[in-house]
Coordinates of C-alpha atoms (C1' of nucleotides) in Angstrom, one line a residue:
Chain A
M602 CA 28.6 -54.6 -50.2
K603 CA 29.3 -53.1 -46.6
K604 CA 32.3 -53.5 -45.0
I605 CA 32.4 -53.9 -41.0
K606 CA 35.2 -54.0 -38.7
E607 CA 34.3 -56.3 -35.8
F608 CA 33.5 -59.9 -36.2
D609 CA 33.8 -63.3 -35.0
S610 CA 37.2 -64.7 -36.3
T611 CA 37.7 -68.2 -34.2
L612 CA 35.6 -70.3 -37.1
F613 CA 38.6 -68.8 -39.5
Q614 CA 40.9 -70.2 -37.6
E615 CA 39.6 -73.5 -36.1
E616 CA 39.3 -74.5 -40.0
L617 CA 43.0 -73.7 -40.6
Q618 CA 44.2 -75.3 -37.2
K619 CA 42.2 -78.2 -38.5
R620 CA 44.3 -78.7 -41.6
I621 CA 47.2 -77.3 -40.3
S622 CA 48.8 -76.2 -36.7
I623 CA 50.3 -72.9 -36.8
P624 CA 53.6 -71.3 -34.5
V625 CA 51.8 -69.1 -31.8
G626 CA 51.2 -65.7 -33.1
E627 CA 51.0 -66.1 -36.3
F628 CA 47.5 -66.1 -36.8
E629 CA 47.0 -62.8 -36.2
K630 CA 49.4 -61.4 -38.6
F631 CA 47.9 -64.1 -41.3
F632 CA 44.3 -63.1 -40.2
E633 CA 45.4 -58.9 -41.0
L634 CA 46.0 -59.7 -44.6
W635 CA 42.1 -60.5 -44.8
E636 CA 39.1 -58.3 -45.7
F637 CA 35.6 -58.5 -43.9
K638 CA 33.0 -58.2 -46.6
H639 CA 29.0 -58.4 -47.0
F640 CA 27.1 -59.7 -49.9
K641 CA 23.2 -59.8 -50.2
R642 CA 21.3 -62.6 -51.9
N643 CA 21.5 -63.0 -55.8
E644 CA 24.7 -60.3 -55.3
F645 CA 27.7 -61.2 -57.8
I646 CA 30.9 -61.4 -55.8
L647 CA 33.2 -61.8 -59.0
K648 CA 32.0 -62.2 -62.8
A649 CA 32.9 -63.7 -65.4
G650 CA 35.6 -61.9 -68.3
E651 CA 36.7 -59.6 -64.7
I652 CA 40.1 -60.7 -63.3
P653 CA 39.3 -61.4 -59.6
K654 CA 39.7 -59.0 -57.2
F655 CA 40.9 -61.8 -54.4
S656 CA 39.6 -64.7 -52.9
I657 CA 37.6 -66.1 -50.6
F658 CA 36.1 -68.1 -47.4
V659 CA 33.1 -68.1 -46.9
L660 CA 31.9 -67.5 -42.9
K661 CA 28.5 -67.5 -43.3
G662 CA 26.1 -67.9 -46.2
C663 CA 26.3 -70.1 -49.0
L664 CA 27.7 -69.4 -53.1
R665 CA 27.8 -70.8 -56.4
Q666 CA 30.7 -70.6 -58.6
Y667 CA 29.3 -71.3 -62.4
I668 CA 30.1 -70.8 -65.9
V669 CA 28.4 -69.5 -68.9
N670 CA 28.5 -71.6 -72.3
E671 CA 28.5 -69.8 -75.9
K672 CA 24.7 -71.0 -76.4
G673 CA 23.9 -69.6 -72.3
E674 CA 23.5 -72.1 -70.5
E675 CA 24.8 -71.7 -67.0
S676 CA 26.2 -74.9 -65.0
I677 CA 27.8 -75.0 -61.8
V678 CA 30.7 -76.4 -61.2
Y679 CA 31.0 -75.2 -57.1
F680 CA 28.9 -74.5 -53.9
A681 CA 30.5 -73.1 -51.2
E682 CA 29.0 -72.9 -47.7
E683 CA 30.1 -71.9 -44.5
R684 CA 34.4 -72.9 -43.8
H685 CA 34.5 -73.2 -47.7
W686 CA 37.2 -71.6 -49.7
I687 CA 36.3 -70.1 -53.1
G688 CA 37.5 -67.7 -55.9
D689 CA 39.6 -68.2 -59.2
L690 CA 43.4 -67.9 -57.4
P691 CA 44.8 -69.1 -61.3
C692 CA 43.5 -66.1 -62.5
M693 CA 43.4 -63.7 -59.8
R694 CA 47.3 -64.4 -59.5
S695 CA 48.2 -63.8 -63.1
K696 CA 46.1 -61.1 -63.4
T697 CA 44.0 -62.5 -66.5
I698 CA 39.8 -63.0 -67.4
S699 CA 38.2 -65.4 -65.3
N700 CA 35.3 -67.3 -67.0
F701 CA 33.8 -68.0 -63.5
N702 CA 31.0 -66.5 -62.0
F703 CA 30.5 -66.4 -58.0
Q704 CA 27.2 -65.5 -56.7
A705 CA 25.5 -65.4 -53.2
I706 CA 22.7 -67.5 -53.1
E707 CA 22.2 -65.9 -49.8
E708 CA 23.3 -63.2 -47.5
C709 CA 26.9 -64.1 -47.4
E710 CA 29.7 -63.1 -45.0
L711 CA 32.8 -63.7 -46.4
L712 CA 36.5 -63.3 -45.4
T713 CA 37.9 -61.9 -49.0
I714 CA 42.2 -61.9 -49.2
N715 CA 43.5 -59.8 -52.6
A716 CA 46.1 -61.0 -55.1
D717 CA 49.2 -58.8 -53.0
N718 CA 48.2 -60.2 -49.8
W719 CA 47.8 -64.0 -50.9
E720 CA 51.1 -64.0 -52.4
Q721 CA 52.5 -61.9 -49.1
A722 CA 50.5 -64.8 -47.1
F723 CA 52.1 -67.3 -49.7
A724 CA 55.7 -66.1 -48.8
K725 CA 55.6 -65.2 -45.0
F726 CA 53.7 -68.2 -44.1
P727 CA 54.7 -72.1 -45.1
W728 CA 52.1 -73.8 -43.1
W729 CA 49.9 -71.7 -45.0
T730 CA 51.1 -73.1 -48.5
E731 CA 51.6 -76.0 -46.6
A732 CA 48.0 -76.2 -46.0
H733 CA 46.7 -74.7 -49.1
L734 CA 48.5 -77.6 -51.1
T735 CA 47.4 -80.5 -49.5
G736 CA 44.2 -78.8 -49.9
Y737 CA 44.0 -78.5 -53.8
Q738 CA 45.5 -82.7 -53.8
K739 CA 42.5 -83.6 -52.6
W740 CA 40.6 -81.7 -54.6
A741 CA 42.1 -82.2 -57.7
S742 CA 41.7 -85.8 -56.9
M743 CA 38.3 -85.7 -56.1
L744 CA 37.2 -83.6 -59.1
Q745 CA 38.4 -86.5 -60.9
Q746 CA 36.9 -89.2 -59.3
Q747 CA 33.0 -87.0 -60.2
M748 CA 34.6 -86.8 -63.7
A749 CA 34.5 -90.5 -63.6
D750 CA 30.6 -90.2 -61.6
L751 CA 29.6 -88.4 -64.5
H752 CA 30.7 -90.9 -67.0
T753 CA 29.3 -93.8 -65.7
K754 CA 26.4 -93.1 -63.3
T755 CA 23.1 -92.1 -64.3
G756 CA 21.5 -88.3 -63.0
E757 CA 19.8 -90.8 -60.4
I758 CA 22.5 -92.3 -58.6
R759 CA 24.7 -88.7 -59.1
Y760 CA 21.2 -87.2 -56.8
L761 CA 21.2 -90.1 -54.5
N762 CA 25.2 -89.7 -53.8
L763 CA 25.1 -85.7 -53.1
L764 CA 21.8 -86.2 -50.9
K765 CA 24.1 -88.1 -48.9
A766 CA 27.3 -86.2 -49.2
K767 CA 25.5 -82.8 -48.7
P768 CA 22.3 -83.5 -47.0
A769 CA 22.1 -79.3 -46.1
L770 CA 22.5 -78.1 -49.2
F771 CA 19.1 -79.4 -50.2
Q772 CA 17.7 -77.2 -47.5
R773 CA 19.2 -73.7 -49.2
V774 CA 19.8 -73.8 -52.6
P775 CA 16.9 -73.7 -55.3
Q776 CA 16.5 -77.2 -56.7
H777 CA 17.5 -76.4 -60.4
F778 CA 20.8 -75.4 -59.0
I779 CA 20.7 -79.0 -57.6
A780 CA 20.3 -80.5 -60.9
S781 CA 22.6 -77.7 -62.6
Y782 CA 25.4 -78.9 -60.4
L783 CA 24.8 -82.6 -61.4
G784 CA 24.4 -82.0 -65.2
I785 CA 20.8 -82.2 -65.3
S786 CA 17.8 -80.7 -66.6
P787 CA 15.5 -79.0 -64.3
E788 CA 12.4 -80.8 -65.5
T789 CA 15.0 -84.6 -65.2
L790 CA 15.5 -83.6 -61.3
S791 CA 11.7 -83.3 -60.7
R792 CA 11.0 -87.0 -62.4
I793 CA 13.7 -88.6 -60.8
R794 CA 12.6 -87.3 -57.5
K795 CA 8.8 -87.7 -58.4
K796 CA 10.1 -91.3 -58.6
I797 CA 12.6 -91.6 -55.6
F798 CA 9.8 -89.8 -53.4
N799 CA 6.4 -90.7 -54.7
I800 CA 6.5 -94.8 -55.3
Chain B
M1325 CA 60.6 -103.0 -64.3
K1326 CA 64.6 -102.7 -64.5
K1327 CA 66.3 -100.0 -63.9
I1328 CA 68.7 -97.8 -65.4
K1329 CA 71.5 -95.5 -63.9
E1330 CA 72.4 -93.4 -67.0
F1331 CA 69.6 -90.9 -69.1
D1332 CA 69.4 -87.9 -70.5
S1333 CA 68.0 -85.4 -67.5
T1334 CA 67.4 -82.4 -69.7
L1335 CA 63.8 -83.2 -69.8
F1336 CA 63.2 -83.3 -66.8
Q1337 CA 65.3 -80.1 -65.8
E1338 CA 63.4 -78.2 -68.7
E1339 CA 60.0 -79.1 -67.8
L1340 CA 60.8 -77.9 -64.8
Q1341 CA 62.7 -74.2 -65.2
K1342 CA 59.2 -74.0 -67.6
R1343 CA 57.4 -72.6 -64.6
I1344 CA 60.0 -72.0 -61.8
S1345 CA 63.8 -70.8 -62.3
I1346 CA 66.1 -73.2 -60.5
P1347 CA 68.5 -72.1 -57.8
V1348 CA 72.5 -72.5 -59.7
G1349 CA 73.2 -76.0 -58.0
E1350 CA 69.6 -77.0 -56.4
F1351 CA 68.6 -78.9 -59.6
E1352 CA 71.9 -81.7 -59.2
K1353 CA 70.2 -82.0 -55.3
F1354 CA 66.6 -82.3 -56.2
F1355 CA 67.3 -84.9 -58.9
E1356 CA 68.9 -87.6 -56.2
L1357 CA 65.9 -87.7 -55.1
W1358 CA 64.0 -89.4 -58.1
E1359 CA 64.5 -92.9 -58.9
F1360 CA 64.0 -94.1 -62.5
K1361 CA 62.2 -96.5 -64.0
H1362 CA 61.1 -98.5 -66.8
F1363 CA 57.3 -99.9 -67.7
K1364 CA 56.2 -102.3 -70.6
R1365 CA 53.6 -101.9 -72.6
N1366 CA 50.3 -102.6 -70.2
E1367 CA 52.1 -102.7 -67.4
F1368 CA 50.5 -101.7 -63.9
I1369 CA 52.2 -98.9 -62.5
L1370 CA 49.6 -98.4 -59.8
K1371 CA 46.9 -100.9 -58.9
A1372 CA 43.3 -99.5 -56.7
G1373 CA 43.8 -100.2 -53.7
E1374 CA 46.9 -100.5 -52.7
I1375 CA 49.0 -97.5 -50.8
P1376 CA 51.0 -95.6 -53.7
K1377 CA 54.4 -96.1 -53.3
F1378 CA 56.0 -93.1 -55.7
S1379 CA 54.5 -90.6 -58.2
I1380 CA 55.4 -89.9 -61.3
F1381 CA 57.4 -87.7 -64.1
V1382 CA 56.6 -89.1 -67.6
L1383 CA 59.8 -89.3 -69.8
K1384 CA 58.7 -91.1 -72.2
G1385 CA 55.8 -93.1 -73.2
C1386 CA 52.0 -92.6 -72.2
L1387 CA 49.7 -93.8 -69.1
R1388 CA 46.4 -93.8 -68.2
Q1389 CA 44.8 -93.0 -64.8
Y1390 CA 41.9 -94.7 -64.5
I1391 CA 39.3 -95.8 -62.1
V1392 CA 36.7 -99.2 -61.6
N1393 CA 33.2 -98.6 -60.5
E1394 CA 30.8 -101.1 -58.6
K1395 CA 29.4 -102.7 -61.8
G1396 CA 33.5 -103.1 -63.4
E1397 CA 33.2 -99.9 -65.9
E1398 CA 36.1 -98.2 -66.2
S1399 CA 36.7 -94.8 -66.7
I1400 CA 39.9 -92.6 -67.8
V1401 CA 40.2 -89.9 -66.2
Y1402 CA 43.1 -88.7 -67.1
F1403 CA 46.2 -89.8 -70.1
A1404 CA 49.4 -88.9 -69.1
E1405 CA 52.0 -87.9 -72.3
E1406 CA 56.0 -87.2 -72.0
R1407 CA 56.1 -84.0 -69.3
H1408 CA 53.5 -85.0 -67.7
W1409 CA 53.2 -85.5 -64.1
I1410 CA 50.7 -87.9 -62.8
G1411 CA 49.8 -90.2 -59.4
D1412 CA 47.9 -89.9 -56.4
L1413 CA 49.9 -87.5 -54.0
P1414 CA 46.9 -87.6 -50.9
C1415 CA 47.1 -91.2 -50.9
M1416 CA 50.6 -91.4 -51.6
R1417 CA 51.1 -88.5 -48.7
S1418 CA 48.7 -90.0 -46.3
K1419 CA 49.6 -93.9 -47.0
T1420 CA 46.1 -94.3 -48.0
I1421 CA 44.7 -97.0 -50.7
S1422 CA 43.9 -95.5 -54.1
N1423 CA 40.4 -95.5 -56.3
F1424 CA 42.9 -95.0 -58.8
N1425 CA 44.3 -97.5 -61.3
F1426 CA 47.9 -96.0 -63.6
Q1427 CA 48.9 -98.4 -66.6
A1428 CA 51.1 -97.9 -69.5
I1429 CA 49.7 -97.6 -72.1
E1430 CA 53.1 -97.7 -74.1
E1431 CA 56.8 -98.8 -72.8
C1432 CA 57.3 -96.0 -70.3
E1433 CA 60.3 -94.3 -69.1
L1434 CA 59.5 -93.0 -66.0
L1435 CA 61.0 -90.6 -63.1
T1436 CA 59.4 -91.9 -59.9
I1437 CA 59.5 -89.9 -56.0
N1438 CA 58.4 -91.7 -53.1
A1439 CA 56.7 -90.3 -50.2
D1440 CA 59.5 -89.6 -48.2
N1441 CA 61.4 -88.3 -51.0
W1442 CA 58.2 -86.3 -51.6
E1443 CA 58.1 -84.7 -48.0
Q1444 CA 62.2 -83.4 -48.7
A1445 CA 61.9 -81.8 -51.9
F1446 CA 58.1 -80.0 -50.4
A1447 CA 60.3 -79.0 -47.5
K1448 CA 63.7 -78.5 -48.8
F1449 CA 63.0 -76.5 -52.5
P1450 CA 60.6 -73.8 -51.8
W1451 CA 60.7 -73.5 -55.8
W1452 CA 59.4 -77.1 -56.0
T1453 CA 56.4 -76.3 -53.7
E1454 CA 55.5 -73.2 -55.4
A1455 CA 55.8 -74.9 -58.9
H1456 CA 53.7 -77.4 -57.5
L1457 CA 51.2 -75.6 -55.9
T1458 CA 50.3 -73.1 -58.9
G1459 CA 50.1 -76.1 -61.2
Y1460 CA 47.7 -77.6 -58.8
Q1461 CA 46.6 -74.5 -58.6
K1462 CA 45.6 -74.4 -62.8
W1463 CA 44.6 -78.1 -63.0
A1464 CA 41.8 -77.6 -60.4
S1465 CA 40.5 -74.9 -62.6
M1466 CA 41.3 -76.9 -65.6
L1467 CA 39.2 -79.7 -64.1
Q1468 CA 36.2 -77.6 -62.8
Q1469 CA 35.9 -76.7 -67.0
Q1470 CA 35.9 -79.8 -67.5
M1471 CA 33.3 -80.5 -65.9
A1472 CA 31.0 -78.0 -66.8
D1473 CA 32.1 -79.0 -70.6
L1474 CA 30.3 -82.6 -69.4
H1475 CA 27.5 -80.9 -68.0
T1476 CA 26.5 -78.7 -71.3
K1477 CA 28.2 -80.0 -74.5
T1478 CA 27.5 -83.5 -76.7
G1479 CA 29.7 -86.3 -77.2
E1480 CA 30.5 -85.2 -80.6
I1481 CA 31.6 -81.4 -79.2
R1482 CA 33.6 -82.8 -76.2
Y1483 CA 35.6 -85.4 -79.3
L1484 CA 36.4 -82.5 -81.6
N1485 CA 37.5 -80.6 -78.8
L1486 CA 39.8 -83.1 -77.8
L1487 CA 41.3 -83.8 -81.1
K1488 CA 41.9 -80.3 -81.3
A1489 CA 43.5 -79.9 -77.8
K1490 CA 45.8 -83.2 -78.3
P1491 CA 46.2 -84.8 -82.0
A1492 CA 48.9 -86.5 -81.2
L1493 CA 46.9 -88.2 -78.4
F1494 CA 45.0 -89.8 -80.9
Q1495 CA 47.6 -91.1 -83.3
R1496 CA 49.5 -92.5 -79.9
V1497 CA 46.5 -94.8 -77.7
P1498 CA 43.2 -96.8 -78.9
Q1499 CA 39.8 -95.4 -80.2
H1500 CA 38.0 -96.5 -76.9
F1501 CA 40.6 -94.8 -74.5
I1502 CA 39.6 -91.6 -76.3
A1503 CA 35.7 -93.2 -75.9
S1504 CA 36.2 -94.0 -72.1
Y1505 CA 38.3 -90.6 -71.4
L1506 CA 35.3 -88.7 -72.9
G1507 CA 32.6 -90.6 -70.9
I1508 CA 31.2 -92.1 -74.0
S1509 CA 30.8 -95.7 -74.9
P1510 CA 32.8 -96.9 -78.3
E1511 CA 30.2 -97.4 -80.7
T1512 CA 29.3 -93.9 -80.2
L1513 CA 32.1 -92.4 -81.3
S1514 CA 32.9 -94.8 -84.1
R1515 CA 29.8 -93.5 -85.1
I1516 CA 30.6 -90.0 -83.9
R1517 CA 33.8 -90.8 -86.2
K1518 CA 31.7 -92.1 -89.1
K1519 CA 29.2 -88.6 -89.2
I1520 CA 31.9 -86.1 -88.8
F1521 CA 34.6 -87.4 -91.4
N1522 CA 32.4 -90.3 -94.1
I1523 CA 30.0 -87.4 -95.1
Chain C
dT592 C1' 0.2 -58.6 -47.3
dG593 C1' -0.6 -59.7 -51.8
dA594 C1' 1.5 -58.8 -56.1
dA595 C1' 4.9 -60.8 -59.4
dT596 C1' 8.1 -63.6 -59.7
dT597 C1' 11.0 -67.6 -59.3
dT598 C1' 10.5 -72.0 -58.8
dC599 C1' 8.9 -76.8 -59.4
dT600 C1' 5.9 -80.4 -62.2
dT601 C1' 3.8 -83.2 -65.9
dG602 C1' 3.0 -84.5 -70.3
dA603 C1' 4.4 -85.1 -74.8
dC604 C1' 7.8 -85.7 -77.9
dT605 C1' 12.8 -85.7 -79.8
dT606 C1' 17.2 -85.9 -79.3
dT607 C1' 21.5 -88.0 -77.4
dA608 C1' 23.8 -92.0 -76.4
dG609 C1' 23.9 -96.8 -74.2
dT610 C1' 22.9 -102.3 -75.1
dC611 C1' 24.1 -106.0 -76.9
dA612 C1' 25.6 -109.1 -80.8
dA613 C1' 27.6 -109.8 -84.9
dC614 C1' 31.8 -109.8 -87.8
dG615 C1' 35.6 -107.6 -90.4
dT616 C1' 40.3 -105.6 -89.8
dT617 C1' 44.0 -104.7 -87.3
dT618 C1' 47.9 -105.5 -84.0
dT619 C1' 50.8 -108.3 -81.4
dG620 C1' 53.7 -111.4 -79.5
dT621 C1' 56.0 -115.6 -80.2
Chain D
dA535 C1' 54.7 -114.7 -90.3
dC536 C1' 50.9 -116.6 -88.3
dA537 C1' 47.4 -117.6 -85.1
dA538 C1' 45.9 -115.6 -81.2
dA539 C1' 43.6 -111.1 -79.5
dA540 C1' 42.5 -107.3 -79.5
dC541 C1' 40.1 -103.4 -81.9
dG542 C1' 36.5 -100.6 -84.0
dT543 C1' 32.6 -100.9 -86.9
dT544 C1' 27.7 -101.7 -88.5
dG545 C1' 22.7 -102.5 -87.1
dA546 C1' 18.5 -102.7 -84.1
dC547 C1' 17.4 -102.0 -80.0
dT548 C1' 16.2 -99.4 -75.5
dA549 C1' 17.5 -96.3 -72.2
dA550 C1' 18.3 -91.9 -70.3
dA551 C1' 17.9 -87.6 -70.2
dG552 C1' 16.9 -83.0 -73.4
dT553 C1' 13.0 -79.6 -74.7
dC554 C1' 9.2 -76.9 -75.3
dA555 C1' 4.9 -75.6 -73.6
dA556 C1' 0.7 -74.9 -70.2
dG557 C1' 0.0 -74.2 -65.5
dA558 C1' 0.5 -74.7 -60.4
dA559 C1' 3.0 -74.2 -56.1
dA560 C1' 5.8 -71.6 -53.6
dT561 C1' 8.8 -67.5 -52.4
dT562 C1' 9.6 -62.5 -52.0
dC563 C1' 9.9 -57.8 -50.8
dA564 C1' 8.3 -53.8 -51.7

DNA sequence: TGAATTTCTTGACTTTAGTCAACGTTTTGT
DNA sequence: ACAAAACGTTGACTAAAGTCAAGAAATTCA
């Protein structure tokens, strides 16, 4: 993990402006709260059992958030590609141990914000709070929808839906990660693909 | 659905104070943004396909949030008992059609806030925004955990976990609602219970 | 580049859960 | 209080998905 000072902050600013309009001159001050970090493929960014030190915006690369249960089985709950936000805010803010692992699937360039700076951003920039709140509201709704899909749709349907929704993901992450995210075994996903594409 | 003017706002204030401290005198102003509503058993509070007119705090009773898929299958994604918040904020705020149904399982006494008042509360009371944001952050994490449970745990384990986490719920909602919430068929839940309790 | 590692596929079998139908029990509203 | 409706249980069967094991294919990185 190495730090670099110079890089292009346009992507970051653009992504924020998509959600909210930032008063002139405020982005620079806001941006100072963030730190650039670089991770290698397979490197752990945050580990379960530790207090998350920062929260993340993905500039480049792809990472996975997953949980390991008592039996040692992994379950991926989120993929963060470019322009995505990821982290365990409740645990970072309350300084408690997270249950989630965050690992780089590819080489990653990240912007990170630590707990103190997060609280500062929250206190100083109302537009940030607003964007954040709106984002979380939408996300929670999406997660509920996803839960209902797990209840009522077969693995095959969920696979086809994900393929439609995030085709690029399938080009960059191993198939067994997709299986884990869909909540099916790698073998089952292999058979689903055979059934769909072979005949 | 009838309106009543007088009722005890203590429960509401208490629940807020649990999360955040409210500056003296502000609760009353905040409270004016809310409206009391009464619903009968089985009454629909908000329906899928409509724009949600308000968001809810439950004073008394219990309601369910569920989604119906293309095949007409229902899937319950949330139960709101006393002191719980429920609604489809993204759709209410953006005035778009919600996919969720909200129905009273019992006689319900609710506090509701409409879209305009919600935005006002958000603009005028920073403590409200803060409580809200923190609440959503935790909730999203919980939903992710729940998704992982759906991936890796059997129906039986999920049933036992829910029984432990929310024992009171089993005393007030029909068993097939519990099944729907757990993502299993009513028959399967019946068999799980037989297996656990009979032998 | 090529050995080591990881990933994917396939077969055989098991487990878990769903479906359909029938029937008994409980709850509800009038 | 009672008829109607909703709910829960059970059996027999089916479907979906998991597990284990072996081997083929692809990828990685030294």
